[in-house]
PDB file of C-alpha atoms in Angstrom:
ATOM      1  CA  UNK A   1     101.691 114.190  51.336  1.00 59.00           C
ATOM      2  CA  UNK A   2     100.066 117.607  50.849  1.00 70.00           C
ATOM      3  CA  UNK A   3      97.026 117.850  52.244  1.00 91.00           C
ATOM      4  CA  UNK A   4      94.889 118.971  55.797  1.00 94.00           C
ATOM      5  CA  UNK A   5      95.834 116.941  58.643  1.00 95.00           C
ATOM      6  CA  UNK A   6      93.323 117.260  61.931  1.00 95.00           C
ATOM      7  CA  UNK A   7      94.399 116.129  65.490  1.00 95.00           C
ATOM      8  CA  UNK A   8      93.190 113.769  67.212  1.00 96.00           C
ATOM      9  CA  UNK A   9      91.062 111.195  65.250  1.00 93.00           C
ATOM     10  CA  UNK A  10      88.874 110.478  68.057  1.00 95.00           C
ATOM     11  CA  UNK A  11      87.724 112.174  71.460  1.00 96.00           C
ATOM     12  CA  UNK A  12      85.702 111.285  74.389  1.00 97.00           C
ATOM     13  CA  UNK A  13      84.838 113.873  76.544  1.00 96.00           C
ATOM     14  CA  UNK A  14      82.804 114.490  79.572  1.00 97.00           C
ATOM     15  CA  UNK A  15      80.352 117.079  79.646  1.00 97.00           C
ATOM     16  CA  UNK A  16      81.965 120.627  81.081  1.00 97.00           C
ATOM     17  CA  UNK A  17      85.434 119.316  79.752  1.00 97.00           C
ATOM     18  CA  UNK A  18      87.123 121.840  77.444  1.00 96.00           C
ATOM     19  CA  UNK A  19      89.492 120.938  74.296  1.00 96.00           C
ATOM     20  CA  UNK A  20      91.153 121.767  71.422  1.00 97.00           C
ATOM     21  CA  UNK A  21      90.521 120.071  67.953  1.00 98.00           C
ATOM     22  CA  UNK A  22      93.947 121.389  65.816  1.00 97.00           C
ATOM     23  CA  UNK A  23      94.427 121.616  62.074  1.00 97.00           C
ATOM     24  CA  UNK A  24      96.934 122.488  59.592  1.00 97.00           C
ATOM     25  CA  UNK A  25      97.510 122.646  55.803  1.00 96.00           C
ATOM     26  CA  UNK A  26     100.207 122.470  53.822  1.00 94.00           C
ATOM     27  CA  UNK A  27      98.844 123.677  50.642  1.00 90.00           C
ATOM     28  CA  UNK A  28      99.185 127.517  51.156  1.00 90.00           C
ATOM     29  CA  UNK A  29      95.752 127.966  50.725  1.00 91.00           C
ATOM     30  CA  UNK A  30      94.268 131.226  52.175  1.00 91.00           C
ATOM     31  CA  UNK A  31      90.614 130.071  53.637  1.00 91.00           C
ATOM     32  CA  UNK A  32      90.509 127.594  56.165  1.00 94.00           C
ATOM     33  CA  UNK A  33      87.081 125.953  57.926  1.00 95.00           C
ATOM     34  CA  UNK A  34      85.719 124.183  60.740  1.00 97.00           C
ATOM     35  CA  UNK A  35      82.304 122.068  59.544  1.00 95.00           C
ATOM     36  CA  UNK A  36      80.512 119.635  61.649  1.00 96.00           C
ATOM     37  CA  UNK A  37      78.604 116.869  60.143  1.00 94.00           C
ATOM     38  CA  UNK A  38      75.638 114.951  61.982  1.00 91.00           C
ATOM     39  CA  UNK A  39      73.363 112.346  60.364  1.00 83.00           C
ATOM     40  CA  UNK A  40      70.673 113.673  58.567  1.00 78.00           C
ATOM     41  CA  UNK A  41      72.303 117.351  58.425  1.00 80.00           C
ATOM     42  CA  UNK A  42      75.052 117.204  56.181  1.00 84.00           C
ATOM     43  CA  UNK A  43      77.888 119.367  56.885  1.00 90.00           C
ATOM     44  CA  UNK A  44      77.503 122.785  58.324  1.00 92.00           C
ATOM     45  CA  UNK A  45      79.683 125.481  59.022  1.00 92.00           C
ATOM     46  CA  UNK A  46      81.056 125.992  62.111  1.00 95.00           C
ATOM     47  CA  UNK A  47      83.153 129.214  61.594  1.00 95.00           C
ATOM     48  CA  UNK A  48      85.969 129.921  58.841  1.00 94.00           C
ATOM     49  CA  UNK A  49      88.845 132.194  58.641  1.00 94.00           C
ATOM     50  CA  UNK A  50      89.281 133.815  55.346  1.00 90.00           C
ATOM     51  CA  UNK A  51      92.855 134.750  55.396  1.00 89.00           C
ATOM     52  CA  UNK A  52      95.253 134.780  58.359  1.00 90.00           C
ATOM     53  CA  UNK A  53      94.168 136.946  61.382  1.00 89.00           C
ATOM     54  CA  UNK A  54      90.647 137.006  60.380  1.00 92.00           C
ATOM     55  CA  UNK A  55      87.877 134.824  61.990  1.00 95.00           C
ATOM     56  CA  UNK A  56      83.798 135.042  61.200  1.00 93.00           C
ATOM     57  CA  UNK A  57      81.263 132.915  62.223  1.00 94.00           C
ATOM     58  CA  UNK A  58      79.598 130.062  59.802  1.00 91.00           C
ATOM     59  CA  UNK A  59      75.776 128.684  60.346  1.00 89.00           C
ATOM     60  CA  UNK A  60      76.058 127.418  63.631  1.00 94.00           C
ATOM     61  CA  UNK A  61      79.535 128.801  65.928  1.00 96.00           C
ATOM     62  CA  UNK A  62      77.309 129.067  69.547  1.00 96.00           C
ATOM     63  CA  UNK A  63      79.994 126.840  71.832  1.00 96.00           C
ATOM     64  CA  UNK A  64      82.693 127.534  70.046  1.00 98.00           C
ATOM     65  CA  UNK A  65      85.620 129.345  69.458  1.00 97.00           C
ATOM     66  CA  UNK A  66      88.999 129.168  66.655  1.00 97.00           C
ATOM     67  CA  UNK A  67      91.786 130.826  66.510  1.00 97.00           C
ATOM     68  CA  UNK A  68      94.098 131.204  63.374  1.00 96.00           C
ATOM     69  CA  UNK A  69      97.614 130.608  64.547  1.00 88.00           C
ATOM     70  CA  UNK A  70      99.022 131.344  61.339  1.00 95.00           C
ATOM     71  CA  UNK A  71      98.268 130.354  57.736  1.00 95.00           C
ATOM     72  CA  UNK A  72      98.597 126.908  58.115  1.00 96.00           C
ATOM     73  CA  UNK A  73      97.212 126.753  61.146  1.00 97.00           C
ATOM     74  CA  UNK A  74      93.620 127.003  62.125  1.00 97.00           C
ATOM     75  CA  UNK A  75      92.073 125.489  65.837  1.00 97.00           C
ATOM     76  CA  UNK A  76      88.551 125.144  67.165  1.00 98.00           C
ATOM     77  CA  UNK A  77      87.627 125.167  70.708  1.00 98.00           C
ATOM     78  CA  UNK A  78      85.062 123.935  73.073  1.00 97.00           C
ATOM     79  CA  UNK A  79      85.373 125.331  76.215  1.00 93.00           C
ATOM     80  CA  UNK A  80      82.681 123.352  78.234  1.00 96.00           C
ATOM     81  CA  UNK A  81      81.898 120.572  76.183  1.00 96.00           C
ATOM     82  CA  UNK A  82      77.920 119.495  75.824  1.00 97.00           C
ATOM     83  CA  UNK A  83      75.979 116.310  74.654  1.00 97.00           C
ATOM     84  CA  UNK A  84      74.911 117.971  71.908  1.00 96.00           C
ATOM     85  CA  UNK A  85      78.348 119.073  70.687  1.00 97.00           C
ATOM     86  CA  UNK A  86      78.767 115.128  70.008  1.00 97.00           C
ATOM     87  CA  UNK A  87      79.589 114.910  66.438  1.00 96.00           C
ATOM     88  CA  UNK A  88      82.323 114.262  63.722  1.00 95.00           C
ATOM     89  CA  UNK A  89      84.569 117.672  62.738  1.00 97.00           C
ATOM     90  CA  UNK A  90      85.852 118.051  59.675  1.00 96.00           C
ATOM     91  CA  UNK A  91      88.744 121.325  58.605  1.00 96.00           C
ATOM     92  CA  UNK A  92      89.152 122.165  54.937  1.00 94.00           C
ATOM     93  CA  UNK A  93      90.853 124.981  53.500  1.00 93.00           C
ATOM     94  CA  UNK A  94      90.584 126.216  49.639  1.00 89.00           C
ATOM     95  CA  UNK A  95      92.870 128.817  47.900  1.00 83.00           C
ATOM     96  CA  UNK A  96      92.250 131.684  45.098  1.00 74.00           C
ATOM     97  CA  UNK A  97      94.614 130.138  42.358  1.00 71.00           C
ATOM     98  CA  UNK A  98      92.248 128.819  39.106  1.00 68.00           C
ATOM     99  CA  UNK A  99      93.436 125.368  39.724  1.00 69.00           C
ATOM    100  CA  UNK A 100      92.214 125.807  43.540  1.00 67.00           C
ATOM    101  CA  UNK A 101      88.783 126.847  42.737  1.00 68.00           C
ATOM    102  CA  UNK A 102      88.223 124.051  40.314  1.00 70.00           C
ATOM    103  CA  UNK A 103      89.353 121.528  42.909  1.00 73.00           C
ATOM    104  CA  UNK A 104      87.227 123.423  45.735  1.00 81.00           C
ATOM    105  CA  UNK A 105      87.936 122.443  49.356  1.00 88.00           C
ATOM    106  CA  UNK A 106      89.888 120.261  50.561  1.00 91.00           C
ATOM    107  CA  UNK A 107      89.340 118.010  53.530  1.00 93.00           C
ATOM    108  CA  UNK A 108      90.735 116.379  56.557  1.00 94.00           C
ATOM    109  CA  UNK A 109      89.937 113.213  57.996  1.00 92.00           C
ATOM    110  CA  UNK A 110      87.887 114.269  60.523  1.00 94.00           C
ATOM    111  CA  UNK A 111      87.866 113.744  64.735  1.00 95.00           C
ATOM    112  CA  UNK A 112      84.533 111.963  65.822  1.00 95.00           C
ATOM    113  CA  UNK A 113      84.249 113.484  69.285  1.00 97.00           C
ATOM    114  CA  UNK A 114      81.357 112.295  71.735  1.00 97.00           C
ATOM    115  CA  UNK A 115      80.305 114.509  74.479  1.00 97.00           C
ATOM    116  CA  UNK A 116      78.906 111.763  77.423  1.00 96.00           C
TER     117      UNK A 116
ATOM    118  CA  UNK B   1      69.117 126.026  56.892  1.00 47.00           C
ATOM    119  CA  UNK B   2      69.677 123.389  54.754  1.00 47.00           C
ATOM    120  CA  UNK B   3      70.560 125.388  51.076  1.00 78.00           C
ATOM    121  CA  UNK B   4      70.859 121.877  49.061  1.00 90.00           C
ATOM    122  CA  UNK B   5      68.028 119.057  49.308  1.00 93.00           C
ATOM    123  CA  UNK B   6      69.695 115.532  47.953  1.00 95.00           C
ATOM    124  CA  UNK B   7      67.591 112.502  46.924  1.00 95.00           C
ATOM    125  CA  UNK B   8      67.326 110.021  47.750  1.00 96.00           C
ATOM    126  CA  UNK B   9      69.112 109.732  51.266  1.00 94.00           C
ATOM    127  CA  UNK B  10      69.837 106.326  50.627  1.00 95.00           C
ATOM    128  CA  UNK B  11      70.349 103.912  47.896  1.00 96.00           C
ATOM    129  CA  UNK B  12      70.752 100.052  47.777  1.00 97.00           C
ATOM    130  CA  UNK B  13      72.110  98.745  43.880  1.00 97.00           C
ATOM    131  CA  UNK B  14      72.922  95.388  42.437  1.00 97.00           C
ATOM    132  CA  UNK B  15      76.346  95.746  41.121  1.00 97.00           C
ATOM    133  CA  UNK B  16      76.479  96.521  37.318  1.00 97.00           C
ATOM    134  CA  UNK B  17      73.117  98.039  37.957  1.00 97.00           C
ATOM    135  CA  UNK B  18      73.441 101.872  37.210  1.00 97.00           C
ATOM    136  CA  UNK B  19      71.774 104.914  39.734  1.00 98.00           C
ATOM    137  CA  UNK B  20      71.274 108.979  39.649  1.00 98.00           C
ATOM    138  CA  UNK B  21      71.480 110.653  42.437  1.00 98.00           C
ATOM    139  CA  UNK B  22      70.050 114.540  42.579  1.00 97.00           C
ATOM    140  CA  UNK B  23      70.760 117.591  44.288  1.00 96.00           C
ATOM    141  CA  UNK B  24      68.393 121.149  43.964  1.00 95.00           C
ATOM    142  CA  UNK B  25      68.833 124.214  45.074  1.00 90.00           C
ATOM    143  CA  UNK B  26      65.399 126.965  45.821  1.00 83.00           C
ATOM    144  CA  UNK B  27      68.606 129.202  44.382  1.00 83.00           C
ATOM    145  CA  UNK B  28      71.060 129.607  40.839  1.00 82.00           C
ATOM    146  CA  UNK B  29      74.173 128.026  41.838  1.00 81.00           C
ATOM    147  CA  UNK B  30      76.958 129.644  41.178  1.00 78.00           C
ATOM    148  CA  UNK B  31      79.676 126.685  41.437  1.00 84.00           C
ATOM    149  CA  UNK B  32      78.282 122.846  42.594  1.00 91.00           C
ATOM    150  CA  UNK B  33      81.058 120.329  43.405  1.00 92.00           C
ATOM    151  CA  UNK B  34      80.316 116.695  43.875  1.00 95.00           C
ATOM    152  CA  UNK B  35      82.185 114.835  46.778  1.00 95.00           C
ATOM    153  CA  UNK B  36      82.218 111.175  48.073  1.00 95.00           C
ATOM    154  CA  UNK B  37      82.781 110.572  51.640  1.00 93.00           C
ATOM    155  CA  UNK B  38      83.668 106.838  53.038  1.00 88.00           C
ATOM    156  CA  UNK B  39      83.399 106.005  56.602  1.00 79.00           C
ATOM    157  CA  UNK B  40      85.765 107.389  58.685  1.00 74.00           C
ATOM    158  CA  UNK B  41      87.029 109.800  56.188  1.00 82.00           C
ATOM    159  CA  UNK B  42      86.921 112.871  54.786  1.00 86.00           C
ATOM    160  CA  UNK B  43      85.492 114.225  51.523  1.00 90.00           C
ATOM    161  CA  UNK B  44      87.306 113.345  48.224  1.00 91.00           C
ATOM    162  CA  UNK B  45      86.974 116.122  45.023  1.00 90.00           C
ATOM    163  CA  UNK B  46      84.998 114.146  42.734  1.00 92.00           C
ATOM    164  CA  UNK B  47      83.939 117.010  40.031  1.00 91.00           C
ATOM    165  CA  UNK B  48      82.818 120.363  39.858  1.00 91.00           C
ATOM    166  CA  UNK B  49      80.129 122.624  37.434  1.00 92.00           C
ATOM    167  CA  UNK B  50      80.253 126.222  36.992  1.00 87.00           C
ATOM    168  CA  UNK B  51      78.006 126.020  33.523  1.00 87.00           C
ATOM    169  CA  UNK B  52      74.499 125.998  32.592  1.00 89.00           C
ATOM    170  CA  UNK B  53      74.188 122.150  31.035  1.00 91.00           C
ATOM    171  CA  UNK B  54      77.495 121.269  31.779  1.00 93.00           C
ATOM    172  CA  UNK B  55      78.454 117.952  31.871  1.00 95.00           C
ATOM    173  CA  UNK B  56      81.747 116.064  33.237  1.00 94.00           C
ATOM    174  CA  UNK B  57      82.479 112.819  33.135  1.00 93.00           C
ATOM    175  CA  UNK B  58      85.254 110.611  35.353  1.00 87.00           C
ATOM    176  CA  UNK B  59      85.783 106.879  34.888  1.00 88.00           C
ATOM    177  CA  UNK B  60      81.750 105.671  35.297  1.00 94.00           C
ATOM    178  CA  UNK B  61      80.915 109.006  37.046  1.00 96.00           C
ATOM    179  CA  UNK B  62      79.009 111.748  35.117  1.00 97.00           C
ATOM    180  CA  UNK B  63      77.863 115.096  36.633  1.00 96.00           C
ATOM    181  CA  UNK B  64      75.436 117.513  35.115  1.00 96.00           C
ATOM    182  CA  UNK B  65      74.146 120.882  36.138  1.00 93.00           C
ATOM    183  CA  UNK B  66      70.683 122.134  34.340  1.00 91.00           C
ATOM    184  CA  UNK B  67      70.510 124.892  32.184  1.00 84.00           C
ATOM    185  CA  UNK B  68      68.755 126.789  34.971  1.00 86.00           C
ATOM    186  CA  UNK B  69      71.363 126.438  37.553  1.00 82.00           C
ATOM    187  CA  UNK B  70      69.197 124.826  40.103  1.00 89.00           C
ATOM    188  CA  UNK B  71      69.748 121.352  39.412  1.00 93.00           C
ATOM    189  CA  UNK B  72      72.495 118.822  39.269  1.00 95.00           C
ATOM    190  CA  UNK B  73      72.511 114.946  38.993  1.00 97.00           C
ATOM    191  CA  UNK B  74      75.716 112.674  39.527  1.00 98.00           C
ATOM    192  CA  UNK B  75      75.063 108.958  37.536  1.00 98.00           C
ATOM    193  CA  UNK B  76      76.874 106.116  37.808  1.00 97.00           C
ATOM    194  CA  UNK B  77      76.828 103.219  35.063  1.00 97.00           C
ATOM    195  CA  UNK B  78      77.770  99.874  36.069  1.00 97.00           C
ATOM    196  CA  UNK B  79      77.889 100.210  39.683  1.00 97.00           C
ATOM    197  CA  UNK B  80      81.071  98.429  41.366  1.00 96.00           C
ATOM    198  CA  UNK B  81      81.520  98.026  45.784  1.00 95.00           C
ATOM    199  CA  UNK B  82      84.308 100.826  45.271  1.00 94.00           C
ATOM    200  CA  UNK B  83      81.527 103.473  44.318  1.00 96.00           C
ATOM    201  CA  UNK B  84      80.044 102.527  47.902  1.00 96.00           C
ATOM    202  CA  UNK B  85      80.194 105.353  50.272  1.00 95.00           C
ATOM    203  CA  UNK B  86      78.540 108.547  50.710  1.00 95.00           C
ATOM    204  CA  UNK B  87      77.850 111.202  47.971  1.00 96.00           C
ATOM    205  CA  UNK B  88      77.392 115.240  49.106  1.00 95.00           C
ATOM    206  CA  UNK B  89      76.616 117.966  46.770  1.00 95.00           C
ATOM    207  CA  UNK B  90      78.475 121.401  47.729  1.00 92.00           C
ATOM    208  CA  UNK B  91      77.741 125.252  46.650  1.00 90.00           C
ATOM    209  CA  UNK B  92      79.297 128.551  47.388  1.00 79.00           C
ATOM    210  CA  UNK B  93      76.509 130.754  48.718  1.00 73.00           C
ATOM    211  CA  UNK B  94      78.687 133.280  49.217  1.00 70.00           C
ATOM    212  CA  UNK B  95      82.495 134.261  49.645  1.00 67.00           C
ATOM    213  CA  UNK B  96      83.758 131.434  52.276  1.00 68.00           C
ATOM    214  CA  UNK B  97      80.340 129.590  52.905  1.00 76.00           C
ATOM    215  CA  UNK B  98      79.695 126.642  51.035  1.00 83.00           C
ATOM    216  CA  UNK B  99      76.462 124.904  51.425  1.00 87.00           C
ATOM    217  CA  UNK B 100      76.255 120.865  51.824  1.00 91.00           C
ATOM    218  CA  UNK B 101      73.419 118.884  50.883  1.00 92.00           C
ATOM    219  CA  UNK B 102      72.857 115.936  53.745  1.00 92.00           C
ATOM    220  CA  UNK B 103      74.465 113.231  51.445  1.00 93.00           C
ATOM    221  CA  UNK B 104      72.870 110.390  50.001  1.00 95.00           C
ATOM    222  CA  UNK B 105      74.420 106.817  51.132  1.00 94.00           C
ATOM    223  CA  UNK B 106      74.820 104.687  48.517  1.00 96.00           C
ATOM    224  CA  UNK B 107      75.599 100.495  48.817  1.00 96.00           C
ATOM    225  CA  UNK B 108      76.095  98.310  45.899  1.00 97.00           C
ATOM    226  CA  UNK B 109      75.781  94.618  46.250  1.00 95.00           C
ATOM    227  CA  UNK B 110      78.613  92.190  45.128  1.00 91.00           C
TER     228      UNK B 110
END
């Protein structure tokens, strides 16, 4: 099935541990996004990557870091993973075409990752 | 910052009992979408508003964005369990960045 798919589902980390939360798309879209999502807070923007090569930062990036593999591809990093980093991470990506923009993003399934 | 204020945050219905649920922006928005979220998951494309008083409608679902751009409410009629889950407001502040409201989390009683 088309769609974003996000690896893993869950994480527990320690604190000072480092990973990798991956994503990929299928849907050639252009834009891809790393959002975090905490009760209370809605989602908010991690960074995004607005075409392949190119990465800017989003409301909140401090502890983190993405690279854009290639255009399906699009990881975030935590290099030394803190309590308050505990939270559930949701990629999207969205594409130009009329049919994309009516549609808007679309979403993985998220990784719930807690930081102990 | 939060760019989108929702209300309420939470909601408890009777099935078959319908609900509104708002979203407002200090802002004109420029293109609101409407997604619904269940545990565990990630956001599903419910509808989207570019228009001043535009309305869409899907199944029991119907979204409207005021004439000044600021506003939009998502009603459902005749509340079911499947409409249980979380509903977020989006909007595009700018090229790559949209904006999410905090949700509101809606249950409906069998």
């Amino acid at each position: 099935n088309a769609g974003v798919t996000q690896t893993p589902k869950f994480q527990v980390l320690k604190t000072g541990q480092s990973m990798t939360l991956q994503c990929a798309q299928d849907m050639n879209h252009n834009s891809m996004y790393w959002y975090r999502q905490d009760p209370g807070m809605g989602l908010r923007l991690i960074y995004y990557s607005a075409s392949e090569g190119t990465t800017d930062k989003g409301e909140v990036p401090n502890g983190y870091n993405v690279s854009r593999l290639n255009k399906r591809e699009f990881s975030l990093r935590l290099e030394s993973a803190a309590p308050s980093q505990t939270s559930v991470y949701f990629c999207a990506s969205s594409g130009i075409s009329r049919s994309d923009v009516l549609y808007g993003y679309t979403f993985g399934s998220g990784t719930r990752l807690t930081v102990v | 910052s939060q760019e989108l204020e929702q209300s309420p945050q939470s909601l408890i219905v009777q099935e078959g009992k319908n609900l509104t649920i708002n979203c407002t922006s200090s802002k004109t928005l420029y293109g609101l979408y409407w997604y619904k979220q269940k545990y565990g998951e990630g956001l599903i494309f419910l509808m989207m508003l570019q228009k001043g008083g535009e309305e869409k409608s899907h199944e029991k679902i119907t979204a409207k964005l005021d004439e000044k751009k600021q506003q939009s409410s998502l009603h459902i009629t005749a509340s079911q369990p499947s409409h249980a889950g979380i509903y977020l407001c989006g909007a595009d502040i700018s090229n790559n960045d949209m904006r999410f409201g905090a949700g509101t989390r809606l249950t409906v009683k069998p």
